[in-house]
Amino acid sequence: MMQAPLTGFRVVDLGQYIAAPGAGQQLADLGAEVIKVESLAGDQARSVGSFGEAMLHANNRGKRSIAVDLRRPEGFRILDQLCAGSDVLLHNFRHGSAERLGIGPEQARSRHPHLVYGFVTGFGTRGPSAGRAGLDIAAQAEFGVMHTTGDAGGEPQRVGFTIADVLAANALTAGVLAALVRRGRTGNGALVETSLMEAVVAAQATQWMSYRLTGDAPRRTGNGQPAVAPAADLVQTVDGAIVVSAYTATKWAALCSAIGRPELAVDPRFADNESRVANRPALKEVLSSALGHLTRAEAIALLAARGIVCGSVRSFDELVKDADLAASGLVVQLDELGIDAPAAPFQVDATVRGRTSAAPRLGEHTRDVLRELGRNEDEIDRLADDGIVGKPEQPRGMETR
């Protein structure tokens, strides 16, 4: 089996919650050694109950954890020594916090010019909101996502997962990888910056361009797409809903044939896309009448055989049993927890898909990392006794809850 692409690279991950740790997770899945540097209290996700535990394990598989008080000079020196031997530094501190700790971009890169320094903020670092705390929901609210999500006559809704955090993690990963490629040519580190704001706005580039070209602002339309039909339209069957998209002329004709109504392809109400959009309620009645007596599986089989895009609306209970998902290799088993988890959504040659060990306990690898930095046992004991580094949590299975 070939080596993973980032084998031999080291990443220092100071992230909290999802955005920066998610980027660190992707770099780990590509083979990098990722050291999660936490405060003595730990990543804030550790204190947010079951959802925090889910965040922790979803974004920190296979990392090593060292707990350090960075506000203490000796703690700061440990981080600085780690950076000297690492390739990437990641964080998602609020704007200005890193500078106050002495690890802002200019501070860190002046000492370590080889370092690729990547970070995520909520609203960027240049505008009037730079200093605001920014979590996923604020970005969804302020940058168009909630305004365009939900039923046409209903209230704005958030996307059902932390989409801004995930998009920002992906953006940060892409920027860091590009900077590492350039460093391979020039030897110089780089500053990689993104924000929840930039990530969600860039992801809506098509909606942005539609607005700029037409002057019509995107709005909530429920499941159907406003400018094409049928497109993401919901159809109820006897055991649940499916979605159908067949808005090109050829696909619409194929759909009409599939449901035994070929004459609809030339029906004036549905003959072209503009007519179908204008007559969407009637269109949905036709589809419901034709498919409503079938099960989801029967409807999908009927439409997929004609090359029509469709999908069954499924719960997580169904999703985790999906045969295509199982065949993809995306899901890896975390033996320590006795559960599985999605890994990297890509493969490079035949390398392992992702790290299969659970997120580390707080400070689990503090002693190991300090030994690697040249500290002896007496010194490590002193650092722990003085509260500069943390003592590791008890192994799983010994914890009291």
mmCIF file with all atom_site columns, N, CA and C in Angstrom, residues 206-207 210 214 216 218-219 221 223-233 247-248 272-278 280:
data_model
loop_
_atom_site.group_PDB
_atom_site.id
_atom_site.type_symbol
_atom_site.label_atom_id
_atom_site.label_alt_id
_atom_site.label_comp_id
_atom_site.label_asym_id
_atom_site.label_entity_id
_atom_site.label_seq_id
_atom_site.pdbx_PDB_ins_code
_atom_site.Cartn_x
_atom_site.Cartn_y
_atom_site.Cartn_z
_atom_site.occupancy
_atom_site.B_iso_or_equiv
_atom_site.pdbx_formal_charge
_atom_site.auth_seq_id
_atom_site.auth_comp_id
_atom_site.auth_asym_id
_atom_site.auth_atom_id
_atom_site.pdbx_PDB_model_num
ATOM 1  N N  . THR A 1 206 ? -23.672 30.465 -7.299  1.00 0.00 ? 206 THR A N  1
ATOM 2  C CA . THR A 1 206 ? -24.696 30.396 -8.344  1.00 0.00 ? 206 THR A CA 1
ATOM 3  C C  . THR A 1 206 ? -25.870 31.316 -8.013  1.00 0.00 ? 206 THR A C  1
ATOM 4  N N  . GLN A 1 207 ? -26.314 31.295 -6.740  1.00 0.00 ? 207 GLN A N  1
ATOM 5  C CA . GLN A 1 207 ? -27.404 32.177 -6.339  1.00 0.00 ? 207 GLN A CA 1
ATOM 6  C C  . GLN A 1 207 ? -26.998 33.642 -6.460  1.00 0.00 ? 207 GLN A C  1
ATOM 7  N N  . SER A 1 210 ? -27.055 34.549 -10.130 1.00 0.00 ? 210 SER A N  1
ATOM 8  C CA . SER A 1 210 ? -28.427 34.654 -10.609 1.00 0.00 ? 210 SER A CA 1
ATOM 9  C C  . SER A 1 210 ? -29.026 36.002 -10.213 1.00 0.00 ? 210 SER A C  1
ATOM 10 N N  . THR A 1 214 ? -30.089 38.798 -13.006 1.00 0.00 ? 214 THR A N  1
ATOM 11 C CA . THR A 1 214 ? -31.521 39.021 -13.217 1.00 0.00 ? 214 THR A CA 1
ATOM 12 C C  . THR A 1 214 ? -32.103 40.137 -12.347 1.00 0.00 ? 214 THR A C  1
ATOM 13 N N  . ASP A 1 216 ? -33.326 39.506 -9.540  1.00 0.00 ? 216 ASP A N  1
ATOM 14 C CA . ASP A 1 216 ? -34.297 38.823 -8.678  1.00 0.00 ? 216 ASP A CA 1
ATOM 15 C C  . ASP A 1 216 ? -33.551 38.156 -7.530  1.00 0.00 ? 216 ASP A C  1
ATOM 16 N N  . PRO A 1 218 ? -32.685 35.737 -4.543  1.00 0.00 ? 218 PRO A N  1
ATOM 17 C CA . PRO A 1 218 ? -33.109 34.388 -4.145  1.00 0.00 ? 218 PRO A CA 1
ATOM 18 C C  . PRO A 1 218 ? -34.056 34.460 -2.953  1.00 0.00 ? 218 PRO A C  1
ATOM 19 N N  . ARG A 1 219 ? -35.000 33.534 -2.902  1.00 0.00 ? 219 ARG A N  1
ATOM 20 C CA . ARG A 1 219 ? -35.991 33.529 -1.825  1.00 0.00 ? 219 ARG A CA 1
ATOM 21 C C  . ARG A 1 219 ? -36.306 32.079 -1.454  1.00 0.00 ? 219 ARG A C  1
ATOM 22 N N  . THR A 1 221 ? -38.239 28.826 -1.341  1.00 0.00 ? 221 THR A N  1
ATOM 23 C CA . THR A 1 221 ? -39.193 28.186 -2.256  1.00 0.00 ? 221 THR A CA 1
ATOM 24 C C  . THR A 1 221 ? -39.522 26.763 -1.834  1.00 0.00 ? 221 THR A C  1
ATOM 25 N N  . ASN A 1 223 ? -38.910 22.887 -1.419  1.00 0.00 ? 223 ASN A N  1
ATOM 26 C CA . ASN A 1 223 ? -38.047 21.887 -2.045  1.00 0.00 ? 223 ASN A CA 1
ATOM 27 C C  . ASN A 1 223 ? -37.799 22.133 -3.526  1.00 0.00 ? 223 ASN A C  1
ATOM 28 N N  . GLY A 1 224 ? -38.760 22.704 -4.242  1.00 0.00 ? 224 GLY A N  1
ATOM 29 C CA . GLY A 1 224 ? -38.551 22.929 -5.657  1.00 0.00 ? 224 GLY A CA 1
ATOM 30 C C  . GLY A 1 224 ? -37.601 24.082 -5.917  1.00 0.00 ? 224 GLY A C  1
ATOM 31 N N  . GLN A 1 225 ? -36.774 23.945 -6.947  1.00 0.00 ? 225 GLN A N  1
ATOM 32 C CA . GLN A 1 225 ? -35.898 25.047 -7.328  1.00 0.00 ? 225 GLN A CA 1
ATOM 33 C C  . GLN A 1 225 ? -36.723 26.085 -8.106  1.00 0.00 ? 225 GLN A C  1
ATOM 34 N N  . PRO A 1 226 ? -36.508 27.359 -7.841  1.00 0.00 ? 226 PRO A N  1
ATOM 35 C CA . PRO A 1 226 ? -37.425 28.364 -8.373  1.00 0.00 ? 226 PRO A CA 1
ATOM 36 C C  . PRO A 1 226 ? -37.400 28.538 -9.882  1.00 0.00 ? 226 PRO A C  1
ATOM 37 N N  . ALA A 1 227 ? -36.286 28.248 -10.539 1.00 0.00 ? 227 ALA A N  1
ATOM 38 C CA . ALA A 1 227 ? -36.181 28.588 -11.960 1.00 0.00 ? 227 ALA A CA 1
ATOM 39 C C  . ALA A 1 227 ? -36.299 27.391 -12.894 1.00 0.00 ? 227 ALA A C  1
ATOM 40 N N  . VAL A 1 228 ? -36.377 26.177 -12.346 1.00 0.00 ? 228 VAL A N  1
ATOM 41 C CA . VAL A 1 228 ? -36.478 24.972 -13.185 1.00 0.00 ? 228 VAL A CA 1
ATOM 42 C C  . VAL A 1 228 ? -37.471 24.012 -12.548 1.00 0.00 ? 228 VAL A C  1
ATOM 43 N N  . ALA A 1 229 ? -38.111 23.177 -13.398 1.00 0.00 ? 229 ALA A N  1
ATOM 44 C CA . ALA A 1 229 ? -39.103 22.227 -12.888 1.00 0.00 ? 229 ALA A CA 1
ATOM 45 C C  . ALA A 1 229 ? -39.262 21.064 -13.876 1.00 0.00 ? 229 ALA A C  1
ATOM 46 N N  . PRO A 1 230 ? -39.492 19.854 -13.350 1.00 0.00 ? 230 PRO A N  1
ATOM 47 C CA . PRO A 1 230 ? -39.379 19.488 -11.943 1.00 0.00 ? 230 PRO A CA 1
ATOM 48 C C  . PRO A 1 230 ? -37.906 19.437 -11.538 1.00 0.00 ? 230 PRO A C  1
ATOM 49 N N  . ALA A 1 231 ? -37.603 20.003 -10.377 1.00 0.00 ? 231 ALA A N  1
ATOM 50 C CA . ALA A 1 231 ? -36.229 20.024 -9.882  1.00 0.00 ? 231 ALA A CA 1
ATOM 51 C C  . ALA A 1 231 ? -36.267 20.046 -8.365  1.00 0.00 ? 231 ALA A C  1
ATOM 52 N N  . ALA A 1 232 ? -35.832 18.984 -7.754  1.00 0.00 ? 232 ALA A N  1
ATOM 53 C CA . ALA A 1 232 ? -35.876 18.826 -6.298  1.00 0.00 ? 232 ALA A CA 1
ATOM 54 C C  . ALA A 1 232 ? -37.299 18.890 -5.778  1.00 0.00 ? 232 ALA A C  1
ATOM 55 N N  . ASP A 1 233 ? -38.262 18.527 -6.623  1.00 0.00 ? 233 ASP A N  1
ATOM 56 C CA . ASP A 1 233 ? -39.658 18.537 -6.201  1.00 0.00 ? 233 ASP A CA 1
ATOM 57 C C  . ASP A 1 233 ? -39.982 17.263 -5.431  1.00 0.00 ? 233 ASP A C  1
ATOM 58 N N  . TYR A 1 247 ? -35.657 18.435 -15.589 1.00 0.00 ? 247 TYR A N  1
ATOM 59 C CA . TYR A 1 247 ? -36.089 19.713 -16.154 1.00 0.00 ? 247 TYR A CA 1
ATOM 60 C C  . TYR A 1 247 ? -35.550 20.005 -17.551 1.00 0.00 ? 247 TYR A C  1
ATOM 61 N N  . THR A 1 248 ? -34.617 19.196 -18.063 1.00 0.00 ? 248 THR A N  1
ATOM 62 C CA . THR A 1 248 ? -34.226 19.389 -19.458 1.00 0.00 ? 248 THR A CA 1
ATOM 63 C C  . THR A 1 248 ? -35.274 18.739 -20.360 1.00 0.00 ? 248 THR A C  1
ATOM 64 N N  . ASP A 1 272 ? -42.458 23.316 -21.985 1.00 0.00 ? 272 ASP A N  1
ATOM 65 C CA . ASP A 1 272 ? -41.095 23.817 -21.807 1.00 0.00 ? 272 ASP A CA 1
ATOM 66 C C  . ASP A 1 272 ? -40.881 24.148 -20.332 1.00 0.00 ? 272 ASP A C  1
ATOM 67 N N  . ASN A 1 273 ? -39.642 24.454 -19.988 1.00 0.00 ? 273 ASN A N  1
ATOM 68 C CA . ASN A 1 273 ? -39.327 24.668 -18.572 1.00 0.00 ? 273 ASN A CA 1
ATOM 69 C C  . ASN A 1 273 ? -40.105 25.836 -17.980 1.00 0.00 ? 273 ASN A C  1
ATOM 70 N N  . GLU A 1 274 ? -40.208 26.927 -18.721 1.00 0.00 ? 274 GLU A N  1
ATOM 71 C CA . GLU A 1 274 ? -40.905 28.094 -18.210 1.00 0.00 ? 274 GLU A CA 1
ATOM 72 C C  . GLU A 1 274 ? -42.369 27.751 -17.899 1.00 0.00 ? 274 GLU A C  1
ATOM 73 N N  . SER A 1 275 ? -42.994 26.953 -18.757 1.00 0.00 ? 275 SER A N  1
ATOM 74 C CA . SER A 1 275 ? -44.386 26.561 -18.530 1.00 0.00 ? 275 SER A CA 1
ATOM 75 C C  . SER A 1 275 ? -44.502 25.669 -17.299 1.00 0.00 ? 275 SER A C  1
ATOM 76 N N  . ARG A 1 276 ? -43.542 24.769 -17.139 1.00 0.00 ? 276 ARG A N  1
ATOM 77 C CA . ARG A 1 276 ? -43.598 23.870 -15.977 1.00 0.00 ? 276 ARG A CA 1
ATOM 78 C C  . ARG A 1 276 ? -43.394 24.638 -14.672 1.00 0.00 ? 276 ARG A C  1
ATOM 79 N N  . VAL A 1 277 ? -42.518 25.647 -14.688 1.00 0.00 ? 277 VAL A N  1
ATOM 80 C CA . VAL A 1 277 ? -42.321 26.468 -13.486 1.00 0.00 ? 277 VAL A CA 1
ATOM 81 C C  . VAL A 1 277 ? -43.608 27.219 -13.169 1.00 0.00 ? 277 VAL A C  1
ATOM 82 N N  . ALA A 1 278 ? -44.254 27.781 -14.185 1.00 0.00 ? 278 ALA A N  1
ATOM 83 C CA . ALA A 1 278 ? -45.486 28.549 -13.978 1.00 0.00 ? 278 ALA A CA 1
ATOM 84 C C  . ALA A 1 278 ? -46.629 27.669 -13.500 1.00 0.00 ? 278 ALA A C  1
ATOM 85 N N  . ARG A 1 280 ? -46.286 24.744 -11.692 1.00 0.00 ? 280 ARG A N  1
ATOM 86 C CA . ARG A 1 280 ? -45.711 23.744 -10.788 1.00 0.00 ? 280 ARG A CA 1
ATOM 87 C C  . ARG A 1 280 ? -46.772 23.002 -9.957  1.00 0.00 ? 280 ARG A C  1
#
